[in-house]
mmCIF file of C-alpha atoms in Angstrom:
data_model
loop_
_atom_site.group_PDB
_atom_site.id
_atom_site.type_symbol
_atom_site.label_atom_id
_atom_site.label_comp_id
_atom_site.label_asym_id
_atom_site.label_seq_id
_atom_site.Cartn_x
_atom_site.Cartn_y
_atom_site.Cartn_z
ATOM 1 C CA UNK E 179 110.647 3.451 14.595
ATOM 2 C CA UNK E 180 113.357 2.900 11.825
ATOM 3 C CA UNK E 181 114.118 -1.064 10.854
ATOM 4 C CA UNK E 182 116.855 -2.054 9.998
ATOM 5 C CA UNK E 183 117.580 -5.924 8.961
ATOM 6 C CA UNK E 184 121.451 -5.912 9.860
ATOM 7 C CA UNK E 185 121.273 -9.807 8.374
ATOM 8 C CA UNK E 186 124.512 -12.092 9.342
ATOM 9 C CA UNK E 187 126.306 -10.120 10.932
ATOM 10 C CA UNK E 188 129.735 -10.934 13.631
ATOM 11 C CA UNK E 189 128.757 -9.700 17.209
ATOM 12 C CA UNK E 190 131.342 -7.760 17.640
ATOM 13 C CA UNK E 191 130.480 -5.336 14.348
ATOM 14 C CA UNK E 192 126.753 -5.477 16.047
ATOM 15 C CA UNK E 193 127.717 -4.077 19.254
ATOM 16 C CA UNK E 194 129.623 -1.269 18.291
ATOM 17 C CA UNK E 195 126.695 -0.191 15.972
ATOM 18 C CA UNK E 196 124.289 -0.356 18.922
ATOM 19 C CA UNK E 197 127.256 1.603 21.009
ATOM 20 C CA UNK E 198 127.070 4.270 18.083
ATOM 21 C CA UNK E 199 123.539 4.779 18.047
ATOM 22 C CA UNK E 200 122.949 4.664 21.719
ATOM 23 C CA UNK E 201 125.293 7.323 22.340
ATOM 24 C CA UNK E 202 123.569 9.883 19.210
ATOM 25 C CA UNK E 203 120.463 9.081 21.035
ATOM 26 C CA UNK E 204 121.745 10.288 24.501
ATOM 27 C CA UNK E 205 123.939 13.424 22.630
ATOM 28 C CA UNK E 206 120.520 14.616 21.488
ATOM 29 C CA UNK E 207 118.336 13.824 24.403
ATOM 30 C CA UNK E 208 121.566 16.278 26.253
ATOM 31 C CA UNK E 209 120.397 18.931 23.738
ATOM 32 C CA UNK E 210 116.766 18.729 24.089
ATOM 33 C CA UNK E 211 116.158 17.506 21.310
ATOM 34 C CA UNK E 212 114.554 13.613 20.334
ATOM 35 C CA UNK E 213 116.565 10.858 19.071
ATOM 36 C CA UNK E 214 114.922 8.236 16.511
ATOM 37 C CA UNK E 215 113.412 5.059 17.817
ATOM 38 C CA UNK E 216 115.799 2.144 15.806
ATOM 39 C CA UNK E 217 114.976 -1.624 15.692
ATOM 40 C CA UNK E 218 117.703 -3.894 14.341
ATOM 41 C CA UNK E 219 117.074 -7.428 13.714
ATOM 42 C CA UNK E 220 120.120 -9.562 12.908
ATOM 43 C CA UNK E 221 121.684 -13.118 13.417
ATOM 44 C CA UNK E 222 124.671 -13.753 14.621
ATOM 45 C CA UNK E 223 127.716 -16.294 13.728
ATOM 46 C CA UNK E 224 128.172 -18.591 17.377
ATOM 47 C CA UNK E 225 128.835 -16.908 20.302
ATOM 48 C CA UNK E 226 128.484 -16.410 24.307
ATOM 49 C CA UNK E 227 127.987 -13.061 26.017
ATOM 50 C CA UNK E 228 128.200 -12.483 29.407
ATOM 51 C CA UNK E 229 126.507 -9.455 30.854
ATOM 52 C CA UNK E 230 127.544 -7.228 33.269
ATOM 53 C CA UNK E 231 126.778 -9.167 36.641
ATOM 54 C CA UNK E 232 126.733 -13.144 35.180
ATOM 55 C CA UNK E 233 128.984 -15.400 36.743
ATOM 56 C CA UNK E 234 131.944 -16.837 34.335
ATOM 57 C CA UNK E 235 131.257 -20.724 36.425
ATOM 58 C CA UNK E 236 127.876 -20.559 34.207
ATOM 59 C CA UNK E 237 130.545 -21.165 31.516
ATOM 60 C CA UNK E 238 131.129 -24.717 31.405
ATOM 61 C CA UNK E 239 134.238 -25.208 29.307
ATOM 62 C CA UNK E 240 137.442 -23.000 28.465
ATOM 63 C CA UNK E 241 137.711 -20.185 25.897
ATOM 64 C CA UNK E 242 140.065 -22.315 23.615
ATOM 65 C CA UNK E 243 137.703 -25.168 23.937
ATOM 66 C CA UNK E 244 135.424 -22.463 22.332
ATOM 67 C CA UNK E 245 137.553 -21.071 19.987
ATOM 68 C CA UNK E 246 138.210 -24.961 18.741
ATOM 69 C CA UNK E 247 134.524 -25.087 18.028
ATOM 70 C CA UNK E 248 134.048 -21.697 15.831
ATOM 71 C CA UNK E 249 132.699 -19.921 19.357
ATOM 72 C CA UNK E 250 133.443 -16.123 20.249
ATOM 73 C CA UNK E 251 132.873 -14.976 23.879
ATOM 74 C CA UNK E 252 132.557 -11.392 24.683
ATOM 75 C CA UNK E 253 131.621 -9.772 27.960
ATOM 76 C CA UNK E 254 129.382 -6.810 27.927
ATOM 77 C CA UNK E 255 127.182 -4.239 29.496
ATOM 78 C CA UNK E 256 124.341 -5.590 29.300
ATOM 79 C CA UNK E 257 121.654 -6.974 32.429
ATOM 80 C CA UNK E 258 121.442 -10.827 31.982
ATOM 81 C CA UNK E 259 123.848 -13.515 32.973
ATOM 82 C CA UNK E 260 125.289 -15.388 29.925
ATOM 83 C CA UNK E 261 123.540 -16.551 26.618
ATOM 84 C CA UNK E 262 124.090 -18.212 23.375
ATOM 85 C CA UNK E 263 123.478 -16.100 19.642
ATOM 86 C CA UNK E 264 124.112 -18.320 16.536
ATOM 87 C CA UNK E 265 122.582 -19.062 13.315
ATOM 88 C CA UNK E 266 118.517 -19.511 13.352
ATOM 89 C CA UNK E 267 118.167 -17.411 16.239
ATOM 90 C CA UNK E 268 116.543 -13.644 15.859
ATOM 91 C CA UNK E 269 118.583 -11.616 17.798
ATOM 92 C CA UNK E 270 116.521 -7.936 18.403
ATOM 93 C CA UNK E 271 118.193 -4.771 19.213
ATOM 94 C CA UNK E 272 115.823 -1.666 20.304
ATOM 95 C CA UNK E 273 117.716 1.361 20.525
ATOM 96 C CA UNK E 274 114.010 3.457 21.798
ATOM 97 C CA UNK E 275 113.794 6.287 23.794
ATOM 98 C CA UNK E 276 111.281 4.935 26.187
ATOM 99 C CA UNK E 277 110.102 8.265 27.211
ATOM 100 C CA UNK E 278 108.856 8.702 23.465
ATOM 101 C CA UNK E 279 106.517 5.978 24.233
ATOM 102 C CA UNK E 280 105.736 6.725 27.629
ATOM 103 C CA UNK E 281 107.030 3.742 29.987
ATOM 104 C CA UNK E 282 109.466 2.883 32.157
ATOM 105 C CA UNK E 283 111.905 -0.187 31.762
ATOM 106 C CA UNK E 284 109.616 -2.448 33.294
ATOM 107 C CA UNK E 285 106.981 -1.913 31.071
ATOM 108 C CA UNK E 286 109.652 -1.868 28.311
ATOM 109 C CA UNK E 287 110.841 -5.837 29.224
ATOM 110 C CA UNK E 288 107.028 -6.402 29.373
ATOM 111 C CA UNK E 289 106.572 -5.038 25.877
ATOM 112 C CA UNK E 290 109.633 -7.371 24.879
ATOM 113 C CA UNK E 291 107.725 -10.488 26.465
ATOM 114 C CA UNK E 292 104.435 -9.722 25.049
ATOM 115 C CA UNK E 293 105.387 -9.510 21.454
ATOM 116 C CA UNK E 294 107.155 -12.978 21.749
ATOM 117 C CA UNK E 295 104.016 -13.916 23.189
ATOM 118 C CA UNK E 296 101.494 -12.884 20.635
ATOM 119 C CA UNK E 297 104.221 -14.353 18.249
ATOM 120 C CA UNK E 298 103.967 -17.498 19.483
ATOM 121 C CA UNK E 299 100.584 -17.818 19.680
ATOM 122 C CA UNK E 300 99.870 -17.464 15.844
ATOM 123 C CA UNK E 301 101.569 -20.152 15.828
ATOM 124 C CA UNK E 302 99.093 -22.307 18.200
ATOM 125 C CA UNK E 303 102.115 -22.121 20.878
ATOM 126 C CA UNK E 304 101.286 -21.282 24.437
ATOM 127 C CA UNK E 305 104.320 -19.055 26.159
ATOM 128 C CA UNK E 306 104.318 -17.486 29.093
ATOM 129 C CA UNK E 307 106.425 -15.219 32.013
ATOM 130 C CA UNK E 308 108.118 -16.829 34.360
ATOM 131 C CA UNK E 309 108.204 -15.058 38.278
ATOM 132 C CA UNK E 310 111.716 -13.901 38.628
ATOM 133 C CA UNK E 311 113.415 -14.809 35.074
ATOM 134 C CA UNK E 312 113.118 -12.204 32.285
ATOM 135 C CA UNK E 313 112.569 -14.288 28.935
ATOM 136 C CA UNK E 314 109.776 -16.034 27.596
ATOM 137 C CA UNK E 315 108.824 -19.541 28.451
ATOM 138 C CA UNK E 316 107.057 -22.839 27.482
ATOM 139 C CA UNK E 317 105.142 -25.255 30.096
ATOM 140 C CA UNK E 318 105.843 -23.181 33.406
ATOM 141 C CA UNK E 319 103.330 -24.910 35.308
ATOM 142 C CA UNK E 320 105.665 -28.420 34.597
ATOM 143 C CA UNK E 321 108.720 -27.864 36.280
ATOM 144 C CA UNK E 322 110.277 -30.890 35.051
ATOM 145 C CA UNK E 323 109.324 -29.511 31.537
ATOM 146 C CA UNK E 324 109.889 -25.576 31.568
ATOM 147 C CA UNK E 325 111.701 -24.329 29.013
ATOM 148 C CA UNK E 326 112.954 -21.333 27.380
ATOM 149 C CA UNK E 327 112.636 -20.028 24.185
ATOM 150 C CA UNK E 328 113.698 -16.372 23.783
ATOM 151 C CA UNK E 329 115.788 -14.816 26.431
ATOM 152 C CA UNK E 330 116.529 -10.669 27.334
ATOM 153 C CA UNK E 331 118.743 -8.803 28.571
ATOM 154 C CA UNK E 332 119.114 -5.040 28.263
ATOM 155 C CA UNK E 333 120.692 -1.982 29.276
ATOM 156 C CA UNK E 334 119.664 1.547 29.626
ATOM 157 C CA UNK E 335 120.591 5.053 30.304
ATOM 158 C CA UNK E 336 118.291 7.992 30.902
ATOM 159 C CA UNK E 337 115.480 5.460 29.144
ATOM 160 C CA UNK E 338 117.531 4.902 26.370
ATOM 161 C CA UNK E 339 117.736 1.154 25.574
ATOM 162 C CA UNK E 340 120.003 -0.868 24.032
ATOM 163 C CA UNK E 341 120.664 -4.633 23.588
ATOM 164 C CA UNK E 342 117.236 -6.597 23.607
ATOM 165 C CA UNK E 343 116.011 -10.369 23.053
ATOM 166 C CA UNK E 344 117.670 -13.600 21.649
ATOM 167 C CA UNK E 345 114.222 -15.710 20.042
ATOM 168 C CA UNK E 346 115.323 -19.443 18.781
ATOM 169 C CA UNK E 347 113.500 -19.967 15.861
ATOM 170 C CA UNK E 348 115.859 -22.697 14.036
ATOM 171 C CA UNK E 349 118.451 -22.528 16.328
ATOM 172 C CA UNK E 350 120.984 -25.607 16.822
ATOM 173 C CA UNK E 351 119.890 -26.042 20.318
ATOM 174 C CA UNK E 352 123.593 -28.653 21.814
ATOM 175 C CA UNK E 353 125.293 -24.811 21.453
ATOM 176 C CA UNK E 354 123.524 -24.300 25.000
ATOM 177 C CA UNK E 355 125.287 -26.932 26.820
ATOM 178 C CA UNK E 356 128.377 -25.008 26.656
ATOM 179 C CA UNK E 357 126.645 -22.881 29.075
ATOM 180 C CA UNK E 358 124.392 -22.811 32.129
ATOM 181 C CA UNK E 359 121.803 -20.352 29.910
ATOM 182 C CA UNK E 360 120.580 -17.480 31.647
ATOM 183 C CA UNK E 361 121.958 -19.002 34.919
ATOM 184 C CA UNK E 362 119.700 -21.863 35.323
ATOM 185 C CA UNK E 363 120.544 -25.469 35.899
ATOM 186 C CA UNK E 364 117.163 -26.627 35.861
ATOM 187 C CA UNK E 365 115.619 -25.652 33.060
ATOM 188 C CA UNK E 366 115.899 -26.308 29.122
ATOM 189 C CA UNK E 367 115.952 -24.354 26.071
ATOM 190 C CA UNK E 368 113.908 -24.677 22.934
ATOM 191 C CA UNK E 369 113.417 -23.129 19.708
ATOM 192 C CA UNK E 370 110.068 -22.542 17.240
ATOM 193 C CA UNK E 371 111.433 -25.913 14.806
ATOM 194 C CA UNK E 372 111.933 -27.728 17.990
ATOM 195 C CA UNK E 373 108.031 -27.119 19.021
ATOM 196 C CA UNK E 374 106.674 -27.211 15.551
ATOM 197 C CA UNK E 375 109.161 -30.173 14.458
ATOM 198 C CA UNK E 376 110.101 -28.221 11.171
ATOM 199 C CA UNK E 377 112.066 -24.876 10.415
ATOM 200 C CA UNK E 378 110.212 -21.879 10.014
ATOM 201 C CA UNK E 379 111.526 -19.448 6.923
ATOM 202 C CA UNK E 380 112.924 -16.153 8.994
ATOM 203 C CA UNK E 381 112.318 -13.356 6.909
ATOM 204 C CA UNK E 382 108.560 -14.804 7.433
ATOM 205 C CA UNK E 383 109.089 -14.458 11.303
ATOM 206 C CA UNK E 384 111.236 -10.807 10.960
ATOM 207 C CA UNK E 385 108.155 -9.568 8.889
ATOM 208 C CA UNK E 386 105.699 -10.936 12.128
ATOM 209 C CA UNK E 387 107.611 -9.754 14.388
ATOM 210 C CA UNK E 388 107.980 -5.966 13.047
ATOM 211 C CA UNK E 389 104.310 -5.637 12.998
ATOM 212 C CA UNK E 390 104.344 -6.709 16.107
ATOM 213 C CA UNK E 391 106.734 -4.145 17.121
ATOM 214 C CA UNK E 392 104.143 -1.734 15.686
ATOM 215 C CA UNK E 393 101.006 -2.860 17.492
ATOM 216 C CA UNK E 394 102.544 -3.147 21.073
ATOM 217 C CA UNK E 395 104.707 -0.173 21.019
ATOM 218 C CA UNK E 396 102.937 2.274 18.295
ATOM 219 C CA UNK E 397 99.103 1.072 19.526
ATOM 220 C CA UNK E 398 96.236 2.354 16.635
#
């Protein structure tokens, strides 16, 4: 796969360079021929996304409300209801060919969970699935304490991906309740300083996280 650290970057710009790769990739799957695997890692300024099917009453206050506030909201193609990006938070867009690696889009989210997993638990932090909510969780056995600290929401074509995760790492967590995140009106958000009680350095956690990449989707 080629990395590429796309830094601080606005959404908007982000998208369209997903848009641009996903559609070489497709071009030369149409010609028989097999597109590179790319992982982008970025942050992004604030802003709320919408995918394809959420519901705009998860949205709890008006677009110029948002706008007063420094927030952008875009709707987009994407599976997923509506989420937060922002400074602190590693925002991960695969742009794989799943076939190239031999699974489906199941497996693929799977993949996505189990790196955040692994991630999490070098740092002594227990995450988990939870039944019926894509994302990555803490304490899903307390109901009155689950929380979520990396959420995903994709979209593919003829097992081309694009889009991907949203991981809080030092993330300013009160940007979440301008939204119902992910749908859910019972359950919290966190982030890895919010667990750890200090911030964690990021090119630290991209450089983690890429091997990780490696080991679950490349395996030795």
């Amino acid at each position: 796969m080629i990395y590429k650290d796309l830094e601080n970057i606005e959404y908007g710009h982000a998208w369209k360079y997903q848009q641009e790769l996903f559609a070489e990739a497709l071009s030369l799957k149409d010609k028989g021929e097999q597109p590179e695997n790319y992982l982008l890692f970025c942050e992004h300024p604030h802003v709320i996304t919408i995918g394809k099917h959420g519901k705009h009453e998860n949205l709890l206050f008006q677009e110029n409300f948002l706008k007063e506030k420094g927030v952008s909201l875009f709707q987009i193609d994407r599976g997923g209801d509506i989420t937060y990006h922002g400074p602190g938070q590693l925002v991960g867009y695969p742009i794989f060919d799943l076939e190239s690696y031999d699974i489906g889009l199941r497996q693929y989210i799977f993949n996505l969970e189990e790196i955040i997993i692994r991630f999490l638990a070098s740092y002594n932090i227990k995450a988990e699935r939870l039944e019926g909510a894509a994302g990555v969780w803490i304490d899903t056995t307390v109901p009155a304490r689950t929380r979520k600290i990396a959420a995903i929401g994709v979209r593919s074509s003829r097992f081309v991906t694009m889009h991907g995760f949203a991981f809080n790492i030092n993330t300013d967590l009160s940007y979440f309740s301008l939204i119902n995140p992910c749908g859910f009106i019972d359950k919290g958000v966190t982030s890895l300083e919010k667990e750890l009680g200090h911030k964690v350095d990021m090119e630290e956690v991209k450089s983690k996280m890429k091997e990780l990449f490696e080991e679950v989707f490349i395996p030795q």
